[in-house]
Amino acid sequence: MSAPAIARAKFPTTGPSGPALETIVVERLPILDRQPRFAIAPETDDAIDILMSARAGDDPARRLDGVSIGISSRQFGGKSFGLALAIADRRARAPSHDDTVVVATGCVLPNEPGKVGPVDSFPQKALHVLEFALQQPQAPIFAFPAVNWDAAPDEIKEPLQSAARDRKLTLCPCTTVEDASICWTASPAPRRRFAIMAASAVTLIAILGGWGYSLHAARAPLRECEAGVEAFGGSAAASGIAATVRACMAATATAPDDGRPHFLLGQAHAMNGSQPLASRAWHRAAQLGDIDGMAAYGRYLWLSDTGSAEAAKRALSWLERAGEAGSAAAAEDAGFIYFEGEAIPRDEVAAQRWMARAKALRRRKQGG
């Protein structure tokens, strides 16, 4: 039997004496007599509802994993420690996580499984986390509700984004608990089709990288993200993938309206086996007009649900836009969809047109 794993996460609180950081500790317990033990410290009885919501997406066999929970202080009200608890719980039960310090604030909603809700006093908490981060030798991760970030004034966002640009802090806005997956860096086994798509992500870098941006001519905040993605080469250690995901998240925080870092973040999530996060990042990149993002999101839609006519139509809408904009890979994918005729009627004329477009684009790129 392996030794119990212990994980920690910090969370900010506010009170009469001002903001403070508390620590939550989760220890994975051994399974005794093949029966899971779900042990909760008496002062955290509300943690059961939080963990049941946070674990809603887990394999059913893991939802009752035994854990022991402790909090450094209970001199606070509310349930804004929920996201920190969910992250520490996941880190303890997936002990491949590294020792990066995590600070989190957010309510995990019991009536909406896995959903992260807003917290009160977010500006004060965020600035206190920033002060803490600037004193640390290594950049901590700050996970928080996306809804709070969207509502925050610029005078709160700007210093946090500046710290992210300087690699003093990794910002992790969350709509769901799974959005904080960089905090535990476990690499789940992807489904077969997603494994194909993840492998294709590396191909997309090689095929599409010359359009719009160069991996080596990017702005400084993108360099670490792009270098990490470029270095994948089809395989990478979990720690390297996690570092690249963090770098790309920092790049998206620095330039939230630039599609390129969102596309690269999707590539990093794909290599980490996280299908929902990869597709979300690619979709955002596509919405922002990134050609590679359109191609990647279109390919994702095609490969993830090949029997659906609706999925095929959505895939084609993005692939054709990317193909018209200059993506040879997207044009080729569109041609394959029309030629296969699995979810939509086979159209050999359209297939030949897009295949010819792909061939012309590759010839043009090669200078032929």
Tab-separated table of C-alpha atoms in Angstrom:
chain	number	residue	atom	x	y	z
A	1	MET	CA	0.000	0.000	0.000
A	2	SER	CA	1.391	3.408	-0.928
A	3	ALA	CA	1.931	6.063	1.703
A	4	PRO	CA	-0.926	8.526	2.196
A	5	ALA	CA	-0.638	11.655	0.067
A	6	ILE	CA	-0.995	15.093	1.647
A	7	ALA	CA	-1.862	18.234	-0.303
A	8	ARG	CA	-2.348	21.847	0.705
A	9	ALA	CA	-4.010	24.904	-0.742
A	10	LYS	CA	-4.332	28.400	0.656
A	11	PHE	CA	-7.400	30.606	0.536
A	12	PRO	CA	-7.883	34.293	1.358
A	13	THR	CA	-10.282	35.540	4.014
A	14	THR	CA	-11.395	38.968	5.145
A	15	GLY	CA	-12.364	40.055	8.636
A	16	PRO	CA	-12.184	42.860	11.189
A	17	SER	CA	-8.401	42.496	11.405
A	18	GLY	CA	-7.998	42.658	7.633
A	19	PRO	CA	-7.315	40.059	4.918
A	20	ALA	CA	-5.469	36.846	5.749
A	21	LEU	CA	-4.453	33.581	4.120
A	22	GLU	CA	-5.591	30.325	5.666
A	23	THR	CA	-4.402	26.837	4.743
A	24	ILE	CA	-6.500	23.771	4.061
A	25	VAL	CA	-4.849	20.339	4.275
A	26	VAL	CA	-6.216	17.163	2.711
A	27	GLU	CA	-4.720	13.748	3.357
A	28	ARG	CA	-5.647	10.741	1.292
A	29	LEU	CA	-6.468	7.811	3.559
A	30	PRO	CA	-5.740	4.172	2.791
A	31	ILE	CA	-8.717	2.055	1.794
A	32	LEU	CA	-9.362	-0.455	4.584
A	33	ASP	CA	-10.986	-3.819	3.912
A	34	ARG	CA	-11.695	-2.678	0.355
A	35	GLN	CA	-14.184	-0.123	1.718
A	36	PRO	CA	-13.694	3.602	1.054
A	37	ARG	CA	-13.500	5.837	4.138
A	38	PHE	CA	-14.766	9.387	3.755
A	39	ALA	CA	-13.452	11.050	6.911
A	40	ILE	CA	-14.067	14.746	7.564
A	41	ALA	CA	-12.718	16.766	10.480
A	42	PRO	CA	-15.558	17.934	12.793
A	43	GLU	CA	-15.011	21.632	12.155
A	44	THR	CA	-15.523	21.210	8.396
A	45	ASP	CA	-18.813	19.347	8.261
A	46	ASP	CA	-19.955	21.510	5.315
A	47	ALA	CA	-17.055	20.077	3.310
A	48	ILE	CA	-19.050	16.945	2.484
A	49	ASP	CA	-21.451	18.852	0.238
A	50	ILE	CA	-18.550	20.744	-1.325
A	51	LEU	CA	-16.581	17.607	-2.149
A	52	MET	CA	-19.585	15.729	-3.458
A	53	SER	CA	-20.185	18.591	-5.882
A	54	ALA	CA	-16.501	18.925	-6.794
A	55	ARG	CA	-16.176	15.184	-7.408
A	56	ALA	CA	-19.312	14.931	-9.552
A	57	GLY	CA	-17.231	14.442	-12.687
A	58	ASP	CA	-14.981	11.768	-11.170
A	59	ASP	CA	-15.144	8.091	-11.972
A	60	PRO	CA	-17.939	6.720	-9.726
A	61	ALA	CA	-15.422	4.401	-8.070
A	62	ARG	CA	-13.420	7.421	-6.879
A	63	ARG	CA	-16.170	9.677	-5.576
A	64	LEU	CA	-15.992	8.215	-2.069
A	65	ASP	CA	-12.205	8.127	-1.752
A	66	GLY	CA	-11.241	8.456	1.874
A	67	VAL	CA	-9.745	11.791	2.918
A	68	SER	CA	-9.052	13.661	6.124
A	69	ILE	CA	-9.493	17.435	6.045
A	70	GLY	CA	-8.124	20.134	8.297
A	71	ILE	CA	-8.196	23.929	8.182
A	72	SER	CA	-5.636	26.140	9.908
A	73	SER	CA	-8.385	28.360	11.339
A	74	ARG	CA	-12.170	28.423	11.318
A	75	GLN	CA	-12.434	32.072	12.308
A	76	PHE	CA	-14.289	33.024	9.151
A	77	GLY	CA	-17.743	32.709	7.679
A	78	GLY	CA	-19.029	31.594	4.336
A	79	LYS	CA	-17.905	28.896	1.969
A	80	SER	CA	-15.376	30.701	-0.195
A	81	PHE	CA	-12.817	28.042	0.798
A	82	GLY	CA	-14.693	25.553	-1.411
A	83	LEU	CA	-12.453	25.847	-4.469
A	84	ALA	CA	-9.311	25.547	-2.328
A	85	LEU	CA	-10.767	22.413	-0.736
A	86	ALA	CA	-11.656	20.938	-4.120
A	87	ILE	CA	-8.141	21.590	-5.444
A	88	ALA	CA	-6.399	20.183	-2.361
A	89	ASP	CA	-8.658	17.121	-2.511
A	90	ARG	CA	-7.785	16.505	-6.156
A	91	ARG	CA	-4.069	17.031	-5.524
A	92	ALA	CA	-4.107	14.573	-2.617
A	93	ARG	CA	-5.883	11.921	-4.654
A	94	ALA	CA	-3.736	12.464	-7.764
A	95	PRO	CA	-0.315	12.706	-6.119
A	96	SER	CA	1.569	13.375	-9.340
A	97	HIS	CA	1.136	17.092	-8.575
A	98	ASP	CA	4.222	19.195	-8.011
A	99	ASP	CA	4.919	21.474	-5.038
A	100	THR	CA	3.665	24.689	-6.608
A	101	VAL	CA	1.817	26.810	-4.053
A	102	VAL	CA	-1.878	27.182	-4.858
A	103	VAL	CA	-4.096	29.965	-3.556
A	104	ALA	CA	-7.787	29.685	-4.397
A	105	THR	CA	-11.052	31.384	-3.601
A	106	GLY	CA	-14.452	30.363	-4.865
A	107	CYS	CA	-17.675	28.700	-3.768
A	108	VAL	CA	-18.315	25.199	-5.097
A	109	LEU	CA	-22.060	25.099	-5.582
A	110	PRO	CA	-23.748	21.957	-4.186
A	111	ASN	CA	-26.838	22.348	-6.387
A	112	GLU	CA	-24.755	22.756	-9.581
A	113	PRO	CA	-22.177	19.932	-9.585
A	114	GLY	CA	-18.668	21.126	-10.286
A	115	LYS	CA	-19.717	24.767	-10.790
A	116	VAL	CA	-17.613	27.523	-9.193
A	117	GLY	CA	-19.643	30.446	-7.845
A	118	PRO	CA	-18.605	34.001	-6.929
A	119	VAL	CA	-17.191	35.184	-3.629
A	120	ASP	CA	-17.611	38.391	-1.667
A	121	SER	CA	-14.812	40.971	-1.303
A	122	PHE	CA	-12.939	39.636	-4.331
A	123	PRO	CA	-10.898	42.835	-4.941
A	124	GLN	CA	-9.506	42.840	-1.396
A	125	LYS	CA	-8.770	39.121	-1.523
A	126	ALA	CA	-7.115	39.351	-4.930
A	127	LEU	CA	-4.803	42.180	-3.879
A	128	HIS	CA	-3.841	40.271	-0.741
A	129	VAL	CA	-2.986	37.221	-2.849
A	130	LEU	CA	-0.919	39.459	-5.124
A	131	GLU	CA	1.013	40.811	-2.137
A	132	PHE	CA	1.682	37.240	-1.014
A	133	ALA	CA	2.751	36.146	-4.497
A	134	LEU	CA	5.300	38.926	-4.895
A	135	GLN	CA	7.072	37.661	-1.770
A	136	GLN	CA	7.398	34.065	-2.977
A	137	PRO	CA	10.527	32.599	-4.614
A	138	GLN	CA	8.372	30.738	-7.151
A	139	ALA	CA	5.169	31.899	-8.795
A	140	PRO	CA	2.063	30.510	-7.089
A	141	ILE	CA	-1.168	29.687	-8.901
A	142	PHE	CA	-4.170	31.868	-8.083
A	143	ALA	CA	-7.494	30.174	-8.913
A	144	PHE	CA	-10.680	32.207	-8.632
A	145	PRO	CA	-14.209	32.476	-10.074
A	146	ALA	CA	-14.286	33.723	-13.648
A	147	VAL	CA	-17.439	35.675	-12.837
A	148	ASN	CA	-15.555	37.692	-10.215
A	149	TRP	CA	-12.769	38.433	-12.679
A	150	ASP	CA	-15.211	39.608	-15.333
A	151	ALA	CA	-16.765	42.041	-12.853
A	152	ALA	CA	-13.474	43.288	-11.372
A	153	PRO	CA	-12.392	46.872	-12.164
A	154	ASP	CA	-9.250	47.546	-14.162
A	155	GLU	CA	-7.378	48.784	-11.093
A	156	ILE	CA	-7.653	45.236	-9.713
A	157	LYS	CA	-6.989	43.375	-12.955
A	158	GLU	CA	-4.004	45.402	-14.129
A	159	PRO	CA	-1.590	44.664	-11.238
A	160	LEU	CA	-2.519	40.983	-11.349
A	161	GLN	CA	-1.957	40.829	-15.109
A	162	SER	CA	1.342	42.649	-14.672
A	163	ALA	CA	2.453	40.028	-12.141
A	164	ALA	CA	1.391	37.302	-14.586
A	165	ARG	CA	3.457	38.914	-17.347
A	166	ASP	CA	6.455	38.997	-15.012
A	167	ARG	CA	5.939	35.300	-14.137
A	168	LYS	CA	5.284	36.171	-10.504
A	169	LEU	CA	1.802	34.671	-10.513
A	170	THR	CA	-0.276	32.298	-12.643
A	171	LEU	CA	-3.879	33.429	-13.019
A	172	CYS	CA	-6.497	30.674	-13.281
A	173	PRO	CA	-10.086	31.926	-13.741
A	174	CYS	CA	-12.561	29.098	-13.176
A	175	THR	CA	-16.115	28.455	-14.202
A	176	THR	CA	-15.885	24.842	-13.046
A	177	VAL	CA	-13.554	22.927	-10.758
A	178	GLU	CA	-12.022	21.220	-13.814
A	179	ASP	CA	-10.796	24.613	-15.034
A	180	ALA	CA	-8.239	24.450	-12.216
A	181	SER	CA	-6.702	21.203	-13.478
A	182	ILE	CA	-3.245	22.775	-13.775
A	183	CYS	CA	-3.178	22.681	-9.967
A	184	TRP	CA	-3.003	18.895	-9.790
A	185	THR	CA	-1.350	18.160	-13.166
A	186	ALA	CA	-2.639	14.604	-13.322
A	187	SER	CA	-2.589	13.300	-16.880
A	188	PRO	CA	-5.724	11.205	-17.472
A	189	ALA	CA	-5.806	8.637	-20.222
A	190	PRO	CA	-7.652	10.201	-23.145
A	191	ARG	CA	-10.270	8.415	-25.177
A	192	ARG	CA	-9.022	6.836	-28.388
A	193	ARG	CA	-10.372	9.522	-30.674
A	194	PHE	CA	-9.047	12.262	-28.454
A	195	ALA	CA	-5.653	10.570	-28.437
A	196	ILE	CA	-5.700	10.840	-32.231
A	197	MET	CA	-6.682	14.480	-31.983
A	198	ALA	CA	-3.991	15.232	-29.390
A	199	ALA	CA	-1.375	13.679	-31.631
A	200	SER	CA	-2.745	15.819	-34.436
A	201	ALA	CA	-2.209	18.878	-32.262
A	202	VAL	CA	1.526	18.529	-32.753
A	203	THR	CA	0.999	18.185	-36.498
A	204	LEU	CA	-1.100	21.339	-36.464
A	205	ILE	CA	1.804	23.250	-34.949
A	206	ALA	CA	4.081	22.171	-37.789
A	207	ILE	CA	1.543	22.688	-40.557
A	208	LEU	CA	-0.102	25.871	-39.365
A	209	GLY	CA	2.636	27.628	-37.454
A	210	GLY	CA	3.756	29.643	-40.439
A	211	TRP	CA	0.397	31.367	-40.862
A	212	GLY	CA	-0.179	34.586	-38.959
A	213	TYR	CA	2.535	34.071	-36.326
A	214	SER	CA	5.984	32.543	-36.084
A	215	LEU	CA	6.865	30.478	-33.041
A	216	HIS	CA	10.159	32.311	-32.845
A	217	ALA	CA	8.965	35.817	-33.674
A	218	ALA	CA	6.283	36.100	-31.000
A	219	ARG	CA	5.968	38.781	-28.400
A	220	ALA	CA	7.885	38.130	-25.206
A	221	PRO	CA	4.923	37.001	-23.015
A	222	LEU	CA	4.205	34.215	-25.507
A	223	ARG	CA	7.717	32.861	-25.859
A	224	GLU	CA	7.684	30.456	-22.924
A	225	CYS	CA	4.251	29.168	-23.908
A	226	GLU	CA	5.201	28.696	-27.552
A	227	ALA	CA	8.574	27.154	-26.751
A	228	GLY	CA	6.895	24.636	-24.460
A	229	VAL	CA	4.307	23.659	-27.069
A	230	GLU	CA	6.924	23.447	-29.813
A	231	ALA	CA	9.079	21.176	-27.609
A	232	PHE	CA	6.340	18.561	-27.133
A	233	GLY	CA	7.342	16.587	-30.209
A	234	GLY	CA	4.682	13.984	-29.455
A	235	SER	CA	5.690	13.323	-25.832
A	236	ALA	CA	6.634	15.247	-22.733
A	237	ALA	CA	6.976	14.694	-19.013
A	238	ALA	CA	3.934	15.609	-16.934
A	239	SER	CA	5.902	18.342	-15.164
A	240	GLY	CA	6.906	19.881	-18.493
A	241	ILE	CA	3.342	19.826	-19.766
A	242	ALA	CA	2.091	21.407	-16.531
A	243	ALA	CA	4.673	24.180	-16.781
A	244	THR	CA	3.643	24.848	-20.379
A	245	VAL	CA	-0.049	24.961	-19.457
A	246	ARG	CA	0.753	27.541	-16.789
A	247	ALA	CA	2.846	29.600	-19.180
A	248	CYS	CA	0.066	29.587	-21.767
A	249	MET	CA	-2.530	30.539	-19.161
A	250	ALA	CA	-0.314	33.466	-18.211
A	251	ALA	CA	-0.110	34.430	-21.887
A	252	THR	CA	-3.909	34.387	-22.251
A	253	ALA	CA	-4.223	36.539	-19.135
A	254	THR	CA	-1.736	38.999	-20.607
A	255	ALA	CA	-3.525	39.182	-23.974
A	256	PRO	CA	-7.103	37.945	-23.418
A	257	ASP	CA	-8.330	39.241	-26.789
A	258	ASP	CA	-5.509	37.668	-28.814
A	259	GLY	CA	-6.475	34.295	-30.264
A	260	ARG	CA	-2.932	32.936	-30.543
A	261	PRO	CA	-2.255	32.234	-26.834
A	262	HIS	CA	-5.703	30.639	-26.528
A	263	PHE	CA	-4.856	28.313	-29.431
A	264	LEU	CA	-1.543	27.351	-27.818
A	265	LEU	CA	-3.242	26.814	-24.468
A	266	GLY	CA	-5.524	24.357	-26.235
A	267	GLN	CA	-2.497	22.544	-27.635
A	268	ALA	CA	-1.002	22.250	-24.150
A	269	HIS	CA	-4.277	20.978	-22.651
A	270	ALA	CA	-4.552	18.434	-25.484
A	271	MET	CA	-1.100	17.042	-24.717
A	272	ASN	CA	-2.164	16.795	-21.065
A	273	GLY	CA	-5.191	14.708	-22.088
A	274	SER	CA	-7.761	17.304	-21.001
A	275	GLN	CA	-10.398	17.247	-23.727
A	276	PRO	CA	-12.867	19.794	-22.271
A	277	LEU	CA	-10.186	22.386	-21.523
A	278	ALA	CA	-8.494	21.975	-24.906
A	279	SER	CA	-11.744	22.390	-26.822
A	280	ARG	CA	-12.706	25.430	-24.763
A	281	ALA	CA	-9.384	27.136	-25.480
A	282	TRP	CA	-9.537	26.288	-29.200
A	283	HIS	CA	-13.111	27.563	-29.393
A	284	ARG	CA	-12.087	30.871	-27.831
A	285	ALA	CA	-9.163	31.154	-30.236
A	286	ALA	CA	-11.516	30.486	-33.147
A	287	GLN	CA	-13.968	33.108	-31.926
A	288	LEU	CA	-11.104	35.618	-31.793
A	289	GLY	CA	-10.256	34.884	-35.425
A	290	ASP	CA	-7.098	32.798	-34.997
A	291	ILE	CA	-6.720	30.624	-38.106
A	292	ASP	CA	-5.038	27.787	-36.231
A	293	GLY	CA	-7.733	27.990	-33.560
A	294	MET	CA	-10.449	27.630	-36.189
A	295	ALA	CA	-8.671	24.624	-37.685
A	296	ALA	CA	-8.069	22.967	-34.308
A	297	TYR	CA	-11.610	23.531	-33.052
A	298	GLY	CA	-13.079	22.299	-36.338
A	299	ARG	CA	-10.933	19.157	-36.156
A	300	TYR	CA	-11.991	18.624	-32.536
A	301	LEU	CA	-15.680	18.821	-33.469
A	302	TRP	CA	-15.123	16.389	-36.321
A	303	LEU	CA	-13.172	13.772	-34.358
A	304	SER	CA	-15.096	13.940	-31.092
A	305	ASP	CA	-18.523	13.087	-32.532
A	306	THR	CA	-18.195	11.589	-35.991
A	307	GLY	CA	-21.750	10.261	-36.160
A	308	SER	CA	-23.467	13.582	-35.578
A	309	ALA	CA	-24.670	15.617	-38.523
A	310	GLU	CA	-24.869	18.713	-36.336
A	311	ALA	CA	-21.256	18.264	-35.189
A	312	ALA	CA	-20.119	17.753	-38.776
A	313	LYS	CA	-21.851	20.944	-39.895
A	314	ARG	CA	-20.291	22.926	-37.042
A	315	ALA	CA	-16.899	21.406	-37.836
A	316	LEU	CA	-17.202	22.341	-41.479
A	317	SER	CA	-18.200	25.905	-40.636
A	318	TRP	CA	-14.887	26.425	-38.803
A	319	LEU	CA	-12.739	24.332	-41.134
A	320	GLU	CA	-14.010	26.100	-44.231
A	321	ARG	CA	-13.409	29.507	-42.656
A	322	ALA	CA	-9.868	28.472	-41.762
A	323	GLY	CA	-9.339	26.952	-45.209
A	324	GLU	CA	-10.468	30.132	-46.915
A	325	ALA	CA	-8.136	32.112	-44.643
A	326	GLY	CA	-5.127	30.021	-45.662
A	327	SER	CA	-4.981	26.828	-43.588
A	328	ALA	CA	-4.035	23.856	-45.729
A	329	ALA	CA	-4.744	21.405	-42.892
A	330	ALA	CA	-8.256	22.786	-42.385
A	331	ALA	CA	-8.982	22.627	-46.120
A	332	GLU	CA	-7.831	19.014	-46.175
A	333	ASP	CA	-9.972	18.112	-43.166
A	334	ALA	CA	-13.007	19.686	-44.827
A	335	GLY	CA	-12.303	17.612	-47.921
A	336	PHE	CA	-12.126	14.412	-45.866
A	337	ILE	CA	-15.468	15.138	-44.198
A	338	TYR	CA	-17.180	15.662	-47.545
A	339	PHE	CA	-15.499	12.575	-49.022
A	340	GLU	CA	-16.304	10.241	-46.098
A	341	GLY	CA	-19.978	11.179	-45.998
A	342	GLU	CA	-20.443	9.590	-42.558
A	343	ALA	CA	-22.581	12.240	-40.869
A	344	ILE	CA	-23.549	14.307	-43.889
A	345	PRO	CA	-24.283	13.250	-47.502
A	346	ARG	CA	-21.153	12.482	-49.469
A	347	ASP	CA	-20.187	15.322	-51.813
A	348	GLU	CA	-17.287	14.405	-54.087
A	349	VAL	CA	-17.344	17.766	-55.840
A	350	ALA	CA	-16.903	19.647	-52.566
A	351	ALA	CA	-14.298	17.112	-51.434
A	352	GLN	CA	-12.229	17.623	-54.582
A	353	ARG	CA	-12.553	21.395	-54.316
A	354	TRP	CA	-11.199	21.473	-50.755
A	355	MET	CA	-8.468	18.933	-51.473
A	356	ALA	CA	-7.357	21.072	-54.393
A	357	ARG	CA	-7.404	24.112	-52.128
A	358	ALA	CA	-5.196	22.304	-49.597
A	359	LYS	CA	-2.741	21.250	-52.316
A	360	ALA	CA	-2.556	24.788	-53.706
A	361	LEU	CA	-1.938	26.272	-50.259
A	362	ARG	CA	0.897	23.816	-49.550
A	363	ARG	CA	2.453	24.505	-52.952
A	364	ARG	CA	2.234	28.229	-52.317
A	365	LYS	CA	3.840	27.849	-48.900
A	366	GLN	CA	6.715	25.862	-50.426
A	367	GLY	CA	7.167	28.532	-53.071
A	368	GLY	CA	6.212	26.190	-55.884
